[in-house]
Each structure stands twice: as structure tokens, then as C-alpha cells.
PDB file of C-alpha atoms in Angstrom:
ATOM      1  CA  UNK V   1     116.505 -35.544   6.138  1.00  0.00           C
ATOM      2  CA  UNK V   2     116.087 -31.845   6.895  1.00  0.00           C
ATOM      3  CA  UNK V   3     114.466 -29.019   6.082  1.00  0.00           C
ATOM      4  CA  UNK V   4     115.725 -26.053   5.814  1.00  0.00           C
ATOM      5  CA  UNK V   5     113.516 -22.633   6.192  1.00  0.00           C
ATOM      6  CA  UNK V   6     113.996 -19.267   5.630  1.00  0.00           C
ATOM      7  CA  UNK V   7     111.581 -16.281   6.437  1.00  0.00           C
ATOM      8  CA  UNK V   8     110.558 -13.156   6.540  1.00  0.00           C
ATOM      9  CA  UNK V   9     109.453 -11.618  10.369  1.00  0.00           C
ATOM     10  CA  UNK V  10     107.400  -8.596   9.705  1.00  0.00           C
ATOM     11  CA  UNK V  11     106.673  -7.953  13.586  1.00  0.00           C
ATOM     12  CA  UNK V  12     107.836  -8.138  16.840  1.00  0.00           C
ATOM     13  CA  UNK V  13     108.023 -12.227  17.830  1.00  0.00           C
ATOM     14  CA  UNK V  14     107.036 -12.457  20.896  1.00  0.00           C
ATOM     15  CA  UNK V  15     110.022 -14.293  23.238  1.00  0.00           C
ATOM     16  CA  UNK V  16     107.179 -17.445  23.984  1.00  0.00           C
ATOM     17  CA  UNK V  17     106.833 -18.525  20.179  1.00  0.00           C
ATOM     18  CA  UNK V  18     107.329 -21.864  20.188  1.00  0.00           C
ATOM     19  CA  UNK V  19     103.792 -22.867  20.444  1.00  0.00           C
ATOM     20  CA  UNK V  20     103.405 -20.658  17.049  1.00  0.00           C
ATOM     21  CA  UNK V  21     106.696 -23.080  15.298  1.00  0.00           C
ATOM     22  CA  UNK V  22     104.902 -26.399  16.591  1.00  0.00           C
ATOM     23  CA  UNK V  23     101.404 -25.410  15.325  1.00  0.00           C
ATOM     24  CA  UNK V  24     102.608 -24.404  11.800  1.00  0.00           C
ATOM     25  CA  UNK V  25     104.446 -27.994  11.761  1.00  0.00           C
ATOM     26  CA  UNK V  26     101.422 -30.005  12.544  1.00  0.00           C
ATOM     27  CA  UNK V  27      99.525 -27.570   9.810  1.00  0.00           C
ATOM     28  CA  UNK V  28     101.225 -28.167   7.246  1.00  0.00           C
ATOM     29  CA  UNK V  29     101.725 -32.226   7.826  1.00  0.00           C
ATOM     30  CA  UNK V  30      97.700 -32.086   8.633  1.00  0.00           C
ATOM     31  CA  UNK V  31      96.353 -35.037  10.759  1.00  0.00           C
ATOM     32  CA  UNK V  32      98.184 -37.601  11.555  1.00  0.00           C
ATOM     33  CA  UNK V  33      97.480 -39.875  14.783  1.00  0.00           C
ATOM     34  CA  UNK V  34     100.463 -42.168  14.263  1.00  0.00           C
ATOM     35  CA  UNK V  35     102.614 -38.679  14.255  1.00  0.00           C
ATOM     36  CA  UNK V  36     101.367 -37.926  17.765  1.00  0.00           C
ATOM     37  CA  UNK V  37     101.584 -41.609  19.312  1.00  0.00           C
ATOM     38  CA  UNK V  38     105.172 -42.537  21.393  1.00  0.00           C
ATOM     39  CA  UNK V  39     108.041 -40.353  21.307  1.00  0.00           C
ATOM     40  CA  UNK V  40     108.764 -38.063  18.412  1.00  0.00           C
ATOM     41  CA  UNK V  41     111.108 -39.484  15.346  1.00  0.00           C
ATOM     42  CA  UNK V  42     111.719 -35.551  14.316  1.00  0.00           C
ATOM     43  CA  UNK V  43     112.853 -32.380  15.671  1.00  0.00           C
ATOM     44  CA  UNK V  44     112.591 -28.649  15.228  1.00  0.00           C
ATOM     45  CA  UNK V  45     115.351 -26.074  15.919  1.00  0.00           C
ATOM     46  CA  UNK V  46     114.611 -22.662  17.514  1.00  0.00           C
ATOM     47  CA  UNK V  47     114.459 -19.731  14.964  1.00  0.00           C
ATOM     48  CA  UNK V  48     117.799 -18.157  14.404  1.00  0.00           C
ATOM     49  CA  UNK V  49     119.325 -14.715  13.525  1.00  0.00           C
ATOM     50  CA  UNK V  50     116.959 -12.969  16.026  1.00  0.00           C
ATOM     51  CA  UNK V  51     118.221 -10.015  18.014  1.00  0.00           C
ATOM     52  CA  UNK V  52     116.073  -9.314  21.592  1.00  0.00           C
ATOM     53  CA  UNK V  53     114.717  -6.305  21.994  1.00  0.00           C
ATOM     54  CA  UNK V  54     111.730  -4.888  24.665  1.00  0.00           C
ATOM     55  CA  UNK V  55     108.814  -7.532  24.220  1.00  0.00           C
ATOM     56  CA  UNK V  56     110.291 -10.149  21.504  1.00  0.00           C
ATOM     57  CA  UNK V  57     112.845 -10.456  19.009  1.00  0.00           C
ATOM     58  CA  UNK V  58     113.645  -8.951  15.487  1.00  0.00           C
ATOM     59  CA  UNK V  59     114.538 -10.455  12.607  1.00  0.00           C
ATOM     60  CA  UNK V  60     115.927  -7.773  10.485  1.00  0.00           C
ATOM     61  CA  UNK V  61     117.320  -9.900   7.841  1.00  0.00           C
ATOM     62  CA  UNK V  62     115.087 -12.890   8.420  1.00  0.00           C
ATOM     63  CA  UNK V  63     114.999 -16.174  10.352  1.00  0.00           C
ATOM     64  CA  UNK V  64     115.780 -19.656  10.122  1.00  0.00           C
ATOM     65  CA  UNK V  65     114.295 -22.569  10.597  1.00  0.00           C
ATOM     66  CA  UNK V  66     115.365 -26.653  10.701  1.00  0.00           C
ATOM     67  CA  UNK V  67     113.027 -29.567  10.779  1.00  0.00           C
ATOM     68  CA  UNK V  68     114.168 -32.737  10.450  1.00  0.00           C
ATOM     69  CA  UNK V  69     112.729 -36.078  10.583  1.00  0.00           C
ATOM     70  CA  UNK V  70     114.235 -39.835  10.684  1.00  0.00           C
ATOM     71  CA  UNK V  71     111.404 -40.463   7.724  1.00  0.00           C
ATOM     72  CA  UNK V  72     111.846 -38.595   4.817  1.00  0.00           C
ATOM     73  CA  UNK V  73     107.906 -38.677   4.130  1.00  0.00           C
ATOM     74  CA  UNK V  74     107.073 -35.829   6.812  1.00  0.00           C
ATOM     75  CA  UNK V  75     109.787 -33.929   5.396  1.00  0.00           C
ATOM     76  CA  UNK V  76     107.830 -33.909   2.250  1.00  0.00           C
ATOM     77  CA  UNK V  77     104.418 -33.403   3.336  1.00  0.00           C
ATOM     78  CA  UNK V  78     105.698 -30.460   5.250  1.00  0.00           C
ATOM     79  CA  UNK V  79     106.783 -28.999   1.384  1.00  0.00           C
ATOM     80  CA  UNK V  80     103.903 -29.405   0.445  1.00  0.00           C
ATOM     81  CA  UNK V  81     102.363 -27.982   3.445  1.00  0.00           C
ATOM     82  CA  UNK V  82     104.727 -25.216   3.035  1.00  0.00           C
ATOM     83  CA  UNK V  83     103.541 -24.610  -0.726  1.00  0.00           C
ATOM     84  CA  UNK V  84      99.654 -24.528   0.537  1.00  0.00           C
ATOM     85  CA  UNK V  85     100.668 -21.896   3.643  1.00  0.00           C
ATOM     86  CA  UNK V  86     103.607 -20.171   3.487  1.00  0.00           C
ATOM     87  CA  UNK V  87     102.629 -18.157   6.788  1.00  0.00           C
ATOM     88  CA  UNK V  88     103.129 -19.239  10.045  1.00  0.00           C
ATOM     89  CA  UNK V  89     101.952 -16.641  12.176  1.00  0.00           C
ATOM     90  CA  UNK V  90     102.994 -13.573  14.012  1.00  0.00           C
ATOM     91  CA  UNK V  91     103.882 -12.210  10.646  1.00  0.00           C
ATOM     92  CA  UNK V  92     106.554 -14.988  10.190  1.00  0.00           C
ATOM     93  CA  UNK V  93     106.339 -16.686   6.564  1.00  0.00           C
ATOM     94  CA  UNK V  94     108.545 -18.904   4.721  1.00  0.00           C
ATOM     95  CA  UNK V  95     110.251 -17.238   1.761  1.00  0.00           C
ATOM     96  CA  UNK V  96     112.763 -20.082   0.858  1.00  0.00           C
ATOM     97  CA  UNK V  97     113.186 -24.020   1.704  1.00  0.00           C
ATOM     98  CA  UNK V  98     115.784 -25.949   1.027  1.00  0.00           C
ATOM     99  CA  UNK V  99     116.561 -29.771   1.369  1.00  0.00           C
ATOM    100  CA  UNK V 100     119.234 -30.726   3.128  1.00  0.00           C
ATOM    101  CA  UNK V 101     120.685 -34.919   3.369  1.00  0.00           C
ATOM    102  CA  UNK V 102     122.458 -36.033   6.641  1.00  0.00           C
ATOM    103  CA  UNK V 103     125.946 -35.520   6.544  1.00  0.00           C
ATOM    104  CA  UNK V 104     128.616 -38.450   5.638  1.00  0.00           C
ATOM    105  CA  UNK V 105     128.679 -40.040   9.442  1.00  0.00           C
ATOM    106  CA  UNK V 106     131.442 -42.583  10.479  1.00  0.00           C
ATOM    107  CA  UNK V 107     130.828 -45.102  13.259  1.00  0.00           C
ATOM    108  CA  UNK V 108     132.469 -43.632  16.684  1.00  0.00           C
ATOM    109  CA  UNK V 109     132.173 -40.756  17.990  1.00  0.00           C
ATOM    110  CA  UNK V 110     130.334 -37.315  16.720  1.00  0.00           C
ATOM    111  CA  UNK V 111     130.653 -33.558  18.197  1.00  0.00           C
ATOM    112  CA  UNK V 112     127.372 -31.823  17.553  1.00  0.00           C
ATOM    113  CA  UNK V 113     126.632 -27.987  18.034  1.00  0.00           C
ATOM    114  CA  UNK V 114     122.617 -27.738  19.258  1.00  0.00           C
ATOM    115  CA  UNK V 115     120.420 -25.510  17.217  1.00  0.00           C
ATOM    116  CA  UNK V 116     117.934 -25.138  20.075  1.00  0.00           C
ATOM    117  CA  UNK V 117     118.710 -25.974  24.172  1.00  0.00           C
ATOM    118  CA  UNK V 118     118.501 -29.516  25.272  1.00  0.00           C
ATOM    119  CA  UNK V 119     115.603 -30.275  27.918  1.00  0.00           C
ATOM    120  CA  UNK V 120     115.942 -32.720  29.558  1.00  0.00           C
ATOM    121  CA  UNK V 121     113.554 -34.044  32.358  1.00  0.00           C
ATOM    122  CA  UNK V 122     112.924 -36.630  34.726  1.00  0.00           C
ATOM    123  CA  UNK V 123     110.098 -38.000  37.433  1.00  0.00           C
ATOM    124  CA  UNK V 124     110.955 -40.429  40.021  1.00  0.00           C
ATOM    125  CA  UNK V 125     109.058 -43.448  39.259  1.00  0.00           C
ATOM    126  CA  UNK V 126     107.876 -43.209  43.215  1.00  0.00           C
ATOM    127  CA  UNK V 127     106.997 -39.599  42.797  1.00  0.00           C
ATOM    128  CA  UNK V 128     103.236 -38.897  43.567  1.00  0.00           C
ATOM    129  CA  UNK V 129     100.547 -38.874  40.547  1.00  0.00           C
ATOM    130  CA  UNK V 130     100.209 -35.513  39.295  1.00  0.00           C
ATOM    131  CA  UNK V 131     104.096 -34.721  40.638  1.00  0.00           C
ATOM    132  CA  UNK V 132     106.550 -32.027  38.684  1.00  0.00           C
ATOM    133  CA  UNK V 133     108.988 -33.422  36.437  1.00  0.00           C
ATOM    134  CA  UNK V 134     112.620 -32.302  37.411  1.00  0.00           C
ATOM    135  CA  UNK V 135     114.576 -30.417  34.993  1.00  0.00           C
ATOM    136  CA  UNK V 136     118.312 -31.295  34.480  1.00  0.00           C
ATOM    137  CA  UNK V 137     121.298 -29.542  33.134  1.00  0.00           C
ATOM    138  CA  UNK V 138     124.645 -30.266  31.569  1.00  0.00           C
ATOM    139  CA  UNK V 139     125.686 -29.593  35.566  1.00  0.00           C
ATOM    140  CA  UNK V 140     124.099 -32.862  36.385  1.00  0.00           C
ATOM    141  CA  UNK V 141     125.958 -35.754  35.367  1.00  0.00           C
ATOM    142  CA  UNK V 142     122.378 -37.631  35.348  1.00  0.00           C
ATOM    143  CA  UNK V 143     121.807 -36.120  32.400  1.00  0.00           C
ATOM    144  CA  UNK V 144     124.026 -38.287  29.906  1.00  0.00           C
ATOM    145  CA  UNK V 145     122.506 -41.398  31.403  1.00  0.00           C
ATOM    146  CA  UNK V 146     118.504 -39.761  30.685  1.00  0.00           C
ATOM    147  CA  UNK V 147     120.215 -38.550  27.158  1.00  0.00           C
ATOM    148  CA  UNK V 148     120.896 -41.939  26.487  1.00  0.00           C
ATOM    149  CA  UNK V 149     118.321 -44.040  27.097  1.00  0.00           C
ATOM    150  CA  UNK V 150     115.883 -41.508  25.433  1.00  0.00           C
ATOM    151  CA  UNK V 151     118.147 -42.030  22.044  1.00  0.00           C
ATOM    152  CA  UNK V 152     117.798 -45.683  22.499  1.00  0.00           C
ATOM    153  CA  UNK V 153     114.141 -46.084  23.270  1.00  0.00           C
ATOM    154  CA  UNK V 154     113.888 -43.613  19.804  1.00  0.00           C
ATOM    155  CA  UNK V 155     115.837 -46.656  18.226  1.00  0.00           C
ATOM    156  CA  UNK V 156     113.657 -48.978  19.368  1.00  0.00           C
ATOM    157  CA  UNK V 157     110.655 -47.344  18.438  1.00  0.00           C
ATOM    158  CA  UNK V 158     112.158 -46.741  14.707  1.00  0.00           C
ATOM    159  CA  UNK V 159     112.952 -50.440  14.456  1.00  0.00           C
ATOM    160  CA  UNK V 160     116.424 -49.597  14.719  1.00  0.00           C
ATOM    161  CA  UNK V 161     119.443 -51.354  16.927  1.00  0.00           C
ATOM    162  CA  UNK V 162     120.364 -49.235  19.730  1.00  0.00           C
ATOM    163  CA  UNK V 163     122.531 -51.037  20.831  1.00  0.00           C
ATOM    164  CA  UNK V 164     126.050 -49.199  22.083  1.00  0.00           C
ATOM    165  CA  UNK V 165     124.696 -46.180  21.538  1.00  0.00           C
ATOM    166  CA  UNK V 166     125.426 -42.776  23.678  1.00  0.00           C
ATOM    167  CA  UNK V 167     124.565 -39.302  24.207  1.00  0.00           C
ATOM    168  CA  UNK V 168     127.074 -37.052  26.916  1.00  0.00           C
ATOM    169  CA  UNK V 169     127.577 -33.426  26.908  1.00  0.00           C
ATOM    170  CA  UNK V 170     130.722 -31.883  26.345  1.00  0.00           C
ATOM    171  CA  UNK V 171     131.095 -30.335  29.470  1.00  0.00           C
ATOM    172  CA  UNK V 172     134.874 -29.003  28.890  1.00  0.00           C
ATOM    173  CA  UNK V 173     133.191 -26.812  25.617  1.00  0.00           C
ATOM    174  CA  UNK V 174     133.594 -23.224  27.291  1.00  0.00           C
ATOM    175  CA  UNK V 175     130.722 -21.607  26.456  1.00  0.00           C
ATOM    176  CA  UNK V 176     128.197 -24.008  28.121  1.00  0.00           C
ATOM    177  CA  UNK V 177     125.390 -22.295  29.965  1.00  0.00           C
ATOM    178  CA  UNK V 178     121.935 -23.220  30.995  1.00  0.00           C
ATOM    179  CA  UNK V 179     119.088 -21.138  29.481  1.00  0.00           C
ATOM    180  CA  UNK V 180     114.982 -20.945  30.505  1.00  0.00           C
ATOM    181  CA  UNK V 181     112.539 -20.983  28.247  1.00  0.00           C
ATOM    182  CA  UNK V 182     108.609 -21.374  28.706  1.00  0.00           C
ATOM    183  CA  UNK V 183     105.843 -23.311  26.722  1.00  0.00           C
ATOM    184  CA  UNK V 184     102.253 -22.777  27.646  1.00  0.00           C
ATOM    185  CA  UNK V 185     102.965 -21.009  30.850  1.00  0.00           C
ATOM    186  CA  UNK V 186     105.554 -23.887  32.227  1.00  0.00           C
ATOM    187  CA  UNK V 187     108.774 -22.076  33.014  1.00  0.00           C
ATOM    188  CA  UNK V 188     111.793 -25.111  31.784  1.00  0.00           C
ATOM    189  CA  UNK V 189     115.147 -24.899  31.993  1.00  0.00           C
ATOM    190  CA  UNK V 190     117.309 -26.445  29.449  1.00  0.00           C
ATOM    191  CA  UNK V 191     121.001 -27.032  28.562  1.00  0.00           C
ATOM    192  CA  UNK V 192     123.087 -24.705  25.852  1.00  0.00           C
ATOM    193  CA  UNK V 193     125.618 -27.212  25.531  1.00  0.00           C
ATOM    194  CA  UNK V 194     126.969 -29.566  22.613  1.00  0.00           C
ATOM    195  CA  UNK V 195     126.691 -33.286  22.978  1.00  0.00           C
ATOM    196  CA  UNK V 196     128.899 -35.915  21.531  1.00  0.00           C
ATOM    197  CA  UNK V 197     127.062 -38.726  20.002  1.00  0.00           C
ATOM    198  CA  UNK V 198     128.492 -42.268  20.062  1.00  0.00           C
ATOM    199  CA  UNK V 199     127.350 -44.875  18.293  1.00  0.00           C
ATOM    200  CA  UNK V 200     127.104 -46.608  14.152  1.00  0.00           C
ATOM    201  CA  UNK V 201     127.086 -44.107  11.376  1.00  0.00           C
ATOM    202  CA  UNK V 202     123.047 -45.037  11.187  1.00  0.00           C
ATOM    203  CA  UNK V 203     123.080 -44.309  15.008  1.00  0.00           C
ATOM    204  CA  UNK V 204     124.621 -41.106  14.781  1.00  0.00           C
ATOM    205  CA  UNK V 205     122.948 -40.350  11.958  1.00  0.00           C
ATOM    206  CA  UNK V 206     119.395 -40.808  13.433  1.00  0.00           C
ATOM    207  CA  UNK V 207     120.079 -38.667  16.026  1.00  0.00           C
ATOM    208  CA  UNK V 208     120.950 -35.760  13.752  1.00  0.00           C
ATOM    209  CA  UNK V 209     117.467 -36.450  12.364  1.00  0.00           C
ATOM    210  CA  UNK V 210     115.462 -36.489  15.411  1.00  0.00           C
ATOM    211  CA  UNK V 211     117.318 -34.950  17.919  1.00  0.00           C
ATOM    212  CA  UNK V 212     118.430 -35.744  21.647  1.00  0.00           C
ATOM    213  CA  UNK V 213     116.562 -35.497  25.096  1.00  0.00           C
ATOM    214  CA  UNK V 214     113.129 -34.275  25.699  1.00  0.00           C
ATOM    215  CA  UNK V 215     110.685 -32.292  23.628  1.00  0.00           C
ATOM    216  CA  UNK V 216     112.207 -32.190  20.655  1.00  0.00           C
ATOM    217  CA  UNK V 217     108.611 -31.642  18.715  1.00  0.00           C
ATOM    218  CA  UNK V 218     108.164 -28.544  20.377  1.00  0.00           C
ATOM    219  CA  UNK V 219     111.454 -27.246  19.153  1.00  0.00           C
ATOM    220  CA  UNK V 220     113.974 -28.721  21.753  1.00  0.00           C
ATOM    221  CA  UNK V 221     117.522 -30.803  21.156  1.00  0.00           C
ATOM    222  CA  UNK V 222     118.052 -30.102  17.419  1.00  0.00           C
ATOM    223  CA  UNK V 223     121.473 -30.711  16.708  1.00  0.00           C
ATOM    224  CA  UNK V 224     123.324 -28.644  14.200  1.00  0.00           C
TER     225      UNK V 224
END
């Protein structure tokens, strides 16, 4: 299921926001410790309709905003959360919210646009403790294989078969392009790229809920 917000920006949004997206999600759903334990079954898109200017972005005639979640439950504690606190911070606040079901999914093969870069990252299981993670592209076929397991092991941890599922990018889509964003100070660079999802119509479906690769709870991987 997904959410779908609309609001108002009364100020300039600074470009390193995300921080701001992630704590209004985990406001509104209010403690939860099984939330936070293994990988995340939801995912948030980056705001949209922004224009850059000097020091942030504007949002002259709003921004939006997509949560979604493999269980429906967080999507409705977040409405709730929403109704409590419609403002998020930095003079963003939600003026709208719609509901919005998964689309009518086929088994095979499904083309996905990306609502927010796809991060992907990986540490050598040698590498040395306290180590950086490496960040790879669409450039890299490594990536699909990384995509893919992360999907499945998000199966497995929803008590879902994985089995025969895939993630790949679509690297003959024209207007691929990498793109660097930072959270808390760590500069990551990420994948503007769609990604073709292969799997059951529950498979594919899941990952339109939570998203593909890494991050996707701080607002990375949504798919559109």
C-alpha cells in the first residue's frame, strides 16, 4: 500500500533533507522496535516538484511525497500520525494524503521508473572492521546481483518465497545517470536509473511496496 502526500514548503529546503523526511516517518508511526530490527519492509520516495535554487530547493506549487509499506498497518498509523502532526519541519506540512493500492501486477517481468536514486552498497566480507562500504552504480554490472539478493532476503524476512526473483537495471533507458546525495555528513552516490523487476505478481508487487537496494527507510529505491 502507499501513501500518497502532498504539501505545502513555506521556506527554502535545504538540499540535505532527508534526515527531516525519515524523522517525520518514525514520528508519526511513534515507537516501534520491531520497525527498526532487520531490513526495512517500506520505502520513502524523495520529495518531488522542487526546483534548486542557491542553498535548497523551492516548492512553489508544493511537494510530494510516497511512503509505502509491504504491511498495510504502518501505512495507517502514519494517517493517523499525519492527522496528530501535519508538519514535518523546515516549514514542510502535509496538506493532502491520499491512499493509493498496488497496481494490477502479472507474473514476469515489470519496468519501474524510481521515485528517488537507488543506493546501492557493498563491503567485502574480508574488508577490515570499521572499513567503508563501496558504493555501486548502474555502471557496475555487480549491482543487479547486490539488487537481487537484497529483494530476496526482504522476501525472506516477510515470510514470503523469493524464489526466481530479480532486480537489473535497464541500462539501455537513455537518460540513466548517477547522482550524489549526503545523509548525516556521508557523501553516497546512487543510481538514477529504472530497474526491471522479475518475478510472481506478489514478487513484483512487494517490491513496489518496499522498494529495491539499500536504504530505502531513509528515502532511497522507491519505485514509481
Amino acid at each position: 500500500m502507499r501513501l500518497q502526500l502532498y504539501l505545502t514548503a513555506d521556506e527554502l529546503l535545504p538540499f540535505d533533507h532527508l534526515s527531516v523526511l525519515k524523522g517525520a516517518f518514525h514520528r508519526w508511526l511513534g515507537h516501534d522496535d520491531d520497525l527498526h530490527d532487520g531490513l526495512s519492509l517500506y520505502s520513502l520516495s524523495w520529495l518531488r516538484g522542487g526546483q534548486g535554487s542557491r542553498g535548497g530547493l523551492r516548492f512553489r506549487d508544493g511537494a510530494h511525497w510516497s511512503i509505502s509499506a509491504h504491511d498495510p498497518r504502518i501505512i495507517h498509523a502514519l494517517v493517523s500520525g499525519v492527522v496528530r502532526e501535519a508538519g514535518l519541519g523546515q516549514g514542510l506540512r502535509v496538506r493532502d494524503a491520499r491512499l493509493l493500492s498496488p497496481p494490477p501486477f502479472q507474473d514476469g517481468e515489470q519496468w519501474f521508473r524510481v521515485l528517488s536514486p537507488v543506493f546501492v552498497k557493498y563491503l567485502a566480507p574480508e574488508a577490515k572492521l570499521g572499513a567503508a562500504a563501496d558504493h555501486f552504480t548502474y555502471e557496475n554490472l555487480r549491482t543487479d546481483e547486490l539488487l537481487t539478493q537484497t529483494l530476496r532476503r526482504k522476501l525472506c524476512q516477510a515470510g514470503l518465497d523469493d524464489t526466481g526473483a530479480a532486480v537489473r537495471f535497464d541500462r539501455d533507458y537513455v537518460g540513466a545517470k548517477t547522482k550524489l546525495f549526503r545523509y548525516k555528513q556521508v557523501q553516497c552516490r546512487a543510481s538514477q536509473c529504472p530497474v526491471i523487476v522479475t518475478g510472481t505478481a506478489e514478487q513484483i508487487r512487494f517490491a513496489w511496496c518496499v522498494g529495491v537496494g539499500d536504504s530505502t527507510g531513509l528515502g532511497c529505491g522507491a519505485l514509481e
